Tab-separated table of C-alpha atoms and ligand atoms in Angstrom:
chain	number	residue	atom	x	y	z
A	981	UNK	CA	-187.859	37.068	-186.888
A	982	UNK	CA	-186.604	34.393	-189.272
A	983	UNK	CA	-183.430	32.304	-189.035
A	984	UNK	CA	-182.645	31.404	-192.640
A	985	UNK	CA	-183.067	32.783	-196.119
A	986	UNK	CA	-182.076	32.648	-199.774
A	987	UNK	CA	-181.709	35.716	-201.983
A	988	UNK	CA	-179.535	37.882	-204.219
A	989	UNK	CA	-176.644	40.012	-202.942
A	990	UNK	CA	-177.630	43.669	-203.259
A	991	UNK	CA	-174.486	45.304	-201.847
A	992	UNK	CA	-171.325	44.307	-199.972
A	993	UNK	CA	-169.436	45.866	-197.062
A	994	UNK	CA	-165.823	46.991	-197.478
A	995	UNK	CA	-164.199	43.829	-196.068
A	996	UNK	CA	-166.212	41.338	-198.124
A	997	UNK	CA	-164.096	39.262	-200.507
A	998	UNK	CA	-166.069	36.109	-201.342
A	999	UNK	CA	-169.342	37.551	-202.632
A	1000	UNK	CA	-170.431	40.209	-205.106
A	1001	UNK	CA	-173.687	41.986	-205.983
A	1002	UNK	CA	-175.968	39.869	-208.146
A	1003	UNK	CA	-174.810	36.554	-206.676
A	1004	UNK	CA	-177.384	34.044	-205.396
A	1005	UNK	CA	-176.708	33.178	-201.752
A	1006	UNK	CA	-178.291	31.417	-198.788
A	1007	UNK	CA	-177.603	31.479	-195.038
A	1008	UNK	CA	-178.535	30.589	-191.521
A	1009	UNK	CA	-178.440	34.054	-189.930
A	1010	UNK	CA	-176.059	34.931	-187.107
A	1011	UNK	CA	-177.453	34.048	-183.685
A	1012	UNK	CA	-177.192	37.605	-182.393
A	1013	UNK	CA	-179.420	39.000	-185.171
A	1014	UNK	CA	-182.088	37.097	-187.059
A	1015	UNK	CA	-184.299	39.107	-189.428
A	1016	UNK	CA	-184.732	36.720	-192.356
A	1017	UNK	CA	-188.475	37.437	-192.698
A	1018	UNK	CA	-187.850	40.545	-194.790
A	1019	UNK	CA	-187.226	41.820	-198.305
A	1020	UNK	CA	-183.691	42.826	-197.286
A	1021	UNK	CA	-181.390	41.189	-194.760
A	1022	UNK	CA	-177.864	42.073	-193.624
A	1023	UNK	CA	-175.615	39.065	-193.099
A	1024	UNK	CA	-171.978	38.381	-192.213
A	1025	UNK	CA	-169.924	36.863	-195.020
A	1026	UNK	CA	-168.879	33.755	-193.059
A	1027	UNK	CA	-172.504	32.656	-192.680
A	1028	UNK	CA	-173.249	32.765	-196.428
A	1029	UNK	CA	-172.757	30.247	-199.214
A	1030	UNK	CA	-173.408	30.534	-202.950
A	1031	UNK	CA	-176.548	28.729	-204.120
A	1032	UNK	CA	-175.570	25.964	-206.569
A	1033	UNK	CA	-176.978	26.499	-210.079
A	1034	UNK	CA	-179.275	23.491	-209.880
A	1035	UNK	CA	-181.217	24.743	-206.834
A	1036	UNK	CA	-184.165	27.164	-206.754
A	1037	UNK	CA	-184.457	29.905	-204.115
A	1038	UNK	CA	-187.212	27.903	-202.412
A	1039	UNK	CA	-185.029	24.785	-202.244
A	1040	UNK	CA	-182.021	26.759	-201.001
A	1041	UNK	CA	-184.065	28.555	-198.323
A	1042	UNK	CA	-185.197	25.182	-196.981
A	1043	UNK	CA	-181.665	23.947	-196.273
A	1044	UNK	CA	-179.710	26.107	-193.770
A	1045	UNK	CA	-181.229	25.651	-190.310
A	1046	UNK	CA	-182.388	22.052	-190.607
A	1047	UNK	CA	-179.481	20.896	-192.783
A	1048	UNK	CA	-176.766	22.422	-190.592
A	1049	UNK	CA	-178.426	21.141	-187.416
A	1050	UNK	CA	-178.499	17.602	-188.773
A	1051	UNK	CA	-174.934	17.740	-190.132
A	1052	UNK	CA	-173.475	19.123	-186.904
A	1053	UNK	CA	-175.343	16.627	-184.697
A	1054	UNK	CA	-174.604	13.529	-186.776
A	1055	UNK	CA	-171.062	14.229	-187.945
A	1056	UNK	CA	-169.541	16.509	-185.285
A	1057	UNK	CA	-171.268	15.225	-182.134
A	1058	UNK	CA	-172.263	11.602	-182.818
A	1059	UNK	CA	-169.307	10.990	-185.164
A	1060	UNK	CA	-171.328	8.624	-187.351
A	1061	UNK	CA	-169.438	6.621	-189.915
A	1062	UNK	CA	-169.805	3.444	-191.949
A	1063	UNK	CA	-171.452	0.755	-189.832
A	1064	UNK	CA	-172.719	3.104	-187.064
A	1065	UNK	CA	-176.298	2.608	-185.935
A	1066	UNK	CA	-178.353	5.713	-185.164
A	1067	UNK	CA	-181.909	6.258	-183.982
A	1068	UNK	CA	-183.645	9.464	-185.149
A	1069	UNK	CA	-187.091	9.951	-183.594
A	1070	UNK	CA	-189.203	12.355	-185.664
A	1071	UNK	CA	-187.792	11.606	-189.117
A	1072	UNK	CA	-190.582	13.212	-191.184
A	1073	UNK	CA	-190.119	16.839	-190.090
A	1074	UNK	CA	-187.826	19.655	-191.192
A	1075	UNK	CA	-184.671	18.449	-189.431
A	1076	UNK	CA	-185.538	14.747	-189.672
A	1077	UNK	CA	-185.799	14.661	-193.469
A	1078	UNK	CA	-182.250	16.031	-193.680
A	1079	UNK	CA	-180.986	13.883	-190.810
A	1080	UNK	CA	-182.038	10.564	-192.358
A	1081	UNK	CA	-180.201	11.281	-195.604
A	1082	UNK	CA	-177.093	12.765	-193.970
A	1083	UNK	CA	-176.842	9.716	-191.677
A	1084	UNK	CA	-177.165	7.414	-194.725
A	1085	UNK	CA	-174.557	9.502	-196.583
A	1086	UNK	CA	-172.195	9.040	-193.600
A	1087	UNK	CA	-172.719	5.276	-193.912
A	1088	UNK	CA	-174.965	4.662	-190.890
A	1089	UNK	CA	-177.891	2.302	-190.350
A	1090	UNK	CA	-180.928	4.489	-189.549
A	1091	UNK	CA	-183.986	3.742	-187.443
A	1092	UNK	CA	-186.657	6.433	-187.165
A	1093	UNK	CA	-190.196	7.058	-185.964
A	1094	UNK	CA	-193.085	8.412	-188.016
A	1095	UNK	CA	-196.866	8.335	-187.952
A	1096	UNK	CA	-198.631	6.483	-190.784
A	1097	UNK	CA	-198.813	9.919	-192.506
A	1098	UNK	CA	-195.008	10.149	-192.615
A	1099	UNK	CA	-194.015	6.521	-193.166
A	1100	UNK	CA	-193.804	6.569	-196.983
A	1101	UNK	CA	-191.675	9.720	-196.892
A	1102	UNK	CA	-189.071	8.437	-194.407
A	1103	UNK	CA	-188.862	5.110	-196.245
A	1104	UNK	CA	-188.281	6.933	-199.506
A	1105	UNK	CA	-185.497	8.987	-197.838
A	1106	UNK	CA	-183.682	5.761	-196.940
A	1107	UNK	CA	-184.622	4.910	-193.334
A	1108	UNK	CA	-183.760	1.253	-192.678
A	1109	UNK	CA	-186.276	0.772	-189.890
A	1110	UNK	CA	-189.483	2.766	-189.316
A	1111	UNK	CA	-191.550	2.570	-186.137
A	1112	UNK	CA	-195.053	4.031	-185.903
A	1113	UNK	CA	-194.778	6.192	-182.792
A	1114	UNK	CA	-198.558	6.315	-182.431
A	1115	UNK	CA	-199.001	2.563	-181.977
A	1116	UNK	CA	-195.638	1.177	-180.832
A	1117	UNK	CA	-193.006	1.966	-178.163
A	1118	UNK	CA	-189.712	2.296	-180.052
A	1119	UNK	CA	-187.658	1.179	-177.020
A	1120	UNK	CA	-189.387	-2.238	-177.195
A	1121	UNK	CA	-187.958	-2.778	-180.679
A	1122	UNK	CA	-184.582	-1.027	-180.662
A	1123	UNK	CA	-181.509	-1.552	-178.472
A	1124	UNK	CA	-177.729	-1.368	-178.642
A	1125	UNK	CA	-177.650	1.678	-180.951
A	1126	UNK	CA	-174.453	3.767	-181.058
A	1127	UNK	CA	-176.350	7.028	-180.856
A	1128	UNK	CA	-179.689	8.790	-180.933
A	1129	UNK	CA	-180.504	12.182	-182.418
A	1130	UNK	CA	-183.656	13.371	-180.635
A	1131	UNK	CA	-185.922	15.857	-182.443
A	1132	UNK	CA	-188.945	15.528	-180.169
A	1133	UNK	CA	-187.848	16.095	-176.551
A	1134	UNK	CA	-189.764	15.318	-173.303
A	1135	UNK	CA	-190.791	11.678	-172.879
A	1136	UNK	CA	-189.359	10.651	-176.271
A	1137	UNK	CA	-185.937	11.963	-175.227
A	1138	UNK	CA	-186.017	10.046	-171.913
A	1139	UNK	CA	-186.852	6.824	-173.746
A	1140	UNK	CA	-183.935	7.324	-176.176
A	1141	UNK	CA	-181.511	6.391	-173.359
A	1142	UNK	CA	-182.892	2.824	-173.427
A	1143	UNK	CA	-182.099	2.486	-177.130
A	1144	UNK	CA	-178.426	3.504	-176.937
A	1145	UNK	CA	-175.631	1.143	-175.815
A	1146	UNK	CA	-173.297	1.959	-172.889
A	1147	UNK	CA	-170.577	4.270	-174.209
A	1148	UNK	CA	-172.961	5.746	-176.771
A	1149	UNK	CA	-174.443	9.238	-176.967
A	1150	UNK	CA	-177.845	10.920	-177.087
A	1151	UNK	CA	-177.866	14.302	-178.832
A	1152	UNK	CA	-181.037	16.362	-178.585
A	1153	UNK	CA	-182.066	19.633	-180.192
A	1154	UNK	CA	-185.485	19.608	-178.553
A	1155	UNK	CA	-184.769	18.651	-174.911
A	1156	UNK	CA	-183.093	20.617	-172.114
A	1157	UNK	CA	-179.736	22.409	-172.473
A	1158	UNK	CA	-176.736	21.076	-170.501
A	1159	UNK	CA	-173.459	22.745	-169.444
A	1160	UNK	CA	-171.686	22.230	-172.797
A	1161	UNK	CA	-174.527	24.061	-174.551
A	1162	UNK	CA	-173.506	27.190	-172.617
A	1163	UNK	CA	-169.734	26.944	-173.127
A	1164	UNK	CA	-169.390	25.239	-176.525
A	1165	UNK	CA	-172.486	26.428	-178.428
A	1166	UNK	CA	-173.237	29.806	-176.845
A	1167	UNK	CA	-169.735	30.853	-175.748
A	1168	UNK	CA	-171.046	31.827	-172.317
A	1169	UNK	CA	-169.568	31.562	-168.838
A	1170	UNK	CA	-170.087	29.911	-165.472
A	1171	UNK	CA	-173.514	31.366	-164.645
A	1172	UNK	CA	-175.294	29.946	-167.689
A	1173	UNK	CA	-173.320	26.686	-167.348
A	1174	UNK	CA	-174.614	26.358	-163.793
A	1175	UNK	CA	-178.207	27.078	-164.854
A	1176	UNK	CA	-178.019	24.489	-167.617
A	1177	UNK	CA	-176.343	22.024	-165.192
A	1178	UNK	CA	-179.398	22.342	-162.960
A	1179	UNK	CA	-181.906	22.237	-165.842
A	1180	UNK	CA	-180.425	19.016	-167.231
A	1181	UNK	CA	-179.704	17.308	-163.892
A	1182	UNK	CA	-182.384	14.599	-164.252
A	1183	UNK	CA	-181.463	13.828	-167.870
A	1184	UNK	CA	-177.751	13.619	-167.096
A	1185	UNK	CA	-178.446	11.343	-164.132
A	1186	UNK	CA	-180.469	9.064	-166.405
A	1187	UNK	CA	-177.669	9.130	-168.978
A	1188	UNK	CA	-175.080	8.248	-166.299
A	1189	UNK	CA	-177.161	5.288	-165.077
A	1190	UNK	CA	-177.157	3.914	-168.637
A	1191	UNK	CA	-173.478	4.725	-169.253
A	1192	UNK	CA	-174.498	7.134	-172.033
A	1193	UNK	CA	-173.492	10.759	-172.712
A	1194	UNK	CA	-176.193	13.424	-173.012
A	1195	UNK	CA	-175.613	16.491	-175.182
A	1196	UNK	CA	-178.010	19.306	-176.094
A	1197	UNK	CA	-176.842	20.937	-179.313
A	1198	UNK	CA	-177.581	24.544	-180.206
A	1199	UNK	CA	-176.484	24.587	-183.841
A	1200	UNK	CA	-174.228	27.336	-185.257
A	1201	UNK	CA	-174.270	29.096	-188.637
A	1202	UNK	CA	-171.497	28.121	-191.067
A	1203	UNK	CA	-171.148	29.191	-194.679
A	1204	UNK	CA	-168.516	26.494	-195.243
A	1205	UNK	CA	-170.761	23.668	-194.075
A	1206	UNK	CA	-173.700	25.186	-195.953
A	1207	UNK	CA	-171.666	25.007	-199.155
A	1208	UNK	CA	-171.114	21.278	-198.466
A	1209	UNK	CA	-174.860	20.771	-198.044
A	1210	UNK	CA	-175.506	22.719	-201.250
A	1211	UNK	CA	-173.143	20.424	-203.152
A	1212	UNK	CA	-174.936	17.356	-201.779
A	1213	UNK	CA	-178.310	18.847	-202.705
A	1214	UNK	CA	-177.205	19.699	-206.224
A	1215	UNK	CA	-175.927	16.135	-206.656
A	1216	UNK	CA	-179.426	14.892	-205.788
A	1217	UNK	CA	-178.350	13.363	-202.456
A	1218	UNK	CA	-180.105	15.940	-200.302
A	1219	UNK	CA	-182.944	17.495	-202.316
A	1220	UNK	CA	-184.913	19.500	-199.714
A	1221	UNK	CA	-188.336	18.095	-198.846
A	1222	UNK	CA	-190.758	21.027	-199.015
A	1223	UNK	CA	-194.151	20.604	-197.385
A	1224	UNK	CA	-195.494	23.767	-199.054
A	1225	UNK	CA	-194.526	27.253	-200.244
A	1226	UNK	CA	-196.631	30.152	-198.941
A	1227	UNK	CA	-196.581	33.810	-200.051
A	1228	UNK	CA	-194.919	36.330	-197.745
A	1229	UNK	CA	-198.316	37.834	-196.825
A	1230	UNK	CA	-199.286	34.479	-195.278
A	1231	UNK	CA	-196.265	34.203	-193.005
A	1232	UNK	CA	-198.548	34.026	-189.942
A	1233	UNK	CA	-200.234	30.980	-191.484
A	1234	UNK	CA	-196.835	29.393	-192.163
A	1235	UNK	CA	-195.845	29.821	-188.508
A	1236	UNK	CA	-199.182	28.478	-187.270
A	1237	UNK	CA	-198.836	25.421	-189.533
A	1238	UNK	CA	-195.299	24.809	-188.235
A	1239	UNK	CA	-196.441	25.150	-184.658
A	1240	UNK	CA	-199.106	22.485	-185.233
A	1241	UNK	CA	-196.141	20.099	-185.565
A	1242	UNK	CA	-197.181	18.017	-188.567
A	1243	UNK	CA	-195.128	19.488	-191.421
A	1244	UNK	CA	-193.541	16.956	-193.748
A	1245	UNK	CA	-190.180	18.559	-194.440
A	1246	UNK	CA	-189.936	22.365	-194.496
A	1247	UNK	CA	-192.476	25.152	-194.945
A	1248	UNK	CA	-191.036	27.931	-197.126
A	1249	UNK	CA	-192.226	31.543	-197.390
A	1250	UNK	CA	-191.611	33.232	-200.726
A	1251	UNK	CA	-191.777	36.876	-201.819
A	1252	UNK	CA	-192.523	35.633	-205.331
A	1253	UNK	CA	-195.313	33.126	-204.590
A	1254	UNK	CA	-198.786	34.277	-205.642
A	1255	UNK	CA	-201.042	35.332	-202.748
B	2727	LIG	N1	-181.258	23.299	-180.969
B	2727	LIG	C1	-181.191	23.675	-182.247
B	2727	LIG	O1	-180.183	24.226	-182.693
B	2727	LIG	C2	-182.364	23.396	-183.149
B	2727	LIG	C3	-182.240	23.605	-184.536
B	2727	LIG	C4	-183.324	23.249	-185.355
B	2727	LIG	C5	-184.490	22.731	-184.790
B	2727	LIG	N2	-184.564	22.578	-183.431
B	2727	LIG	C6	-185.747	21.958	-182.806
B	2727	LIG	O2	-185.827	20.635	-183.308
B	2727	LIG	C7	-187.163	20.181	-183.241
B	2727	LIG	C8	-187.560	19.559	-184.571
B	2727	LIG	O3	-187.663	20.599	-185.540
B	2727	LIG	P1	-188.344	20.317	-186.934
B	2727	LIG	O4	-188.225	21.587	-187.710
B	2727	LIG	O5	-187.814	19.060	-187.533
B	2727	LIG	O6	-189.869	20.087	-186.491
B	2727	LIG	P2	-191.124	19.885	-187.423
B	2727	LIG	O7	-190.746	20.002	-188.853
B	2727	LIG	O8	-192.212	20.771	-186.911
B	2727	LIG	O9	-191.549	18.351	-187.108
B	2727	LIG	C9	-192.777	17.951	-187.521
B	2727	LIG	C10	-192.779	16.440	-187.741
B	2727	LIG	O10	-192.621	15.745	-186.503
B	2727	LIG	C11	-193.446	14.593	-186.497
B	2727	LIG	N3	-193.785	14.269	-185.112
B	2727	LIG	C12	-194.557	14.977	-184.258
B	2727	LIG	N4	-194.585	14.367	-183.042
B	2727	LIG	C13	-193.816	13.238	-183.159
B	2727	LIG	C14	-193.448	12.197	-182.260
B	2727	LIG	N5	-193.884	12.171	-180.993
B	2727	LIG	N6	-192.627	11.225	-182.726
B	2727	LIG	C15	-192.166	11.230	-183.989
B	2727	LIG	N7	-192.484	12.190	-184.896
B	2727	LIG	C16	-193.305	13.187	-184.476
B	2727	LIG	C17	-194.651	14.999	-187.295
B	2727	LIG	O11	-195.195	13.834	-187.895
B	2727	LIG	P3	-196.786	13.527	-187.911
B	2727	LIG	O12	-197.485	14.790	-188.278
B	2727	LIG	O13	-196.929	12.488	-188.969
B	2727	LIG	O14	-197.141	13.081	-186.541
B	2727	LIG	C18	-194.086	15.969	-188.340
B	2727	LIG	O15	-193.796	15.337	-189.567
B	2727	LIG	C19	-188.003	21.393	-182.819
B	2727	LIG	O16	-188.246	21.318	-181.436
B	2727	LIG	C20	-187.082	22.573	-183.129
B	2727	LIG	O17	-187.366	23.690	-182.304
B	2727	LIG	C21	-183.534	22.914	-182.606
């Protein structure tokens, strides 16, 4: 198990040209083979990026999955730019803490949801509007947004369609996959497309009624984009928010804490942390 890691290159395969033993690197692992929860991992060169000097291993390990997901959703799918307005439900978690700052970096106005426990954090990250999801319905306050980036799924995802203007787009990473997820993200054929078409039928019908596009993104690894995120982090624009660092021996606890769904930023597991 384990989708992302930071470490030191131990050895390189014959065709590797961009990295050398001793170099500090980080990666979101290839989708066909995970295996980051380990002392040694084997990773394809194109998924790796060098860790900038100003970042620790713990900081670097917190970036790949959440950072790439946010970058790909906000820049490649929603095409945010200066003046865009985006709604990001679930701003205090692993993906959300990156998403708020990447959306601000792209020039967008950002509305998000957080409980009172997460409000100070999302405000500090730059959210322009914060709605307490425990006491208020966000769709009563927000409308006419260019896009929504859903991190929660289920009922929250359905309600996002009321926030976005006709012609806009809802991108989810927590809802149900749709046909493009099969062809564009997973490089699969007609059978999986058909299954995802069926799975997302109700959501796509709702999107159509509102004149909005629905997209479920399954993010992809990219060493090039990871290098971009590393540069932003080193410049202080995207310092990873780390909820806590646990020793490797407590990896089961880290997973249980994540599953509880209340992490503020990322939970990192370290081989060096004291047990
Ligand atoms: N498709 C992909 O490629 C992809 C990639 C990455 C992640 N994901 C998915 O994206 C989702 C988000 O991941 P994550 O790592 O950001 O999760 P996470 O870190 O576990 O999110 C936890 C945060 O969500 C907040 N939260 C919980 N329920 C909420 C609600 N109803 N409204 C608003 N905020 C709420 C919690 O705040 P409080 O404790 O204060 O309530 C907590 O701060 C997960 O479902 C994950 O599996 C998908």
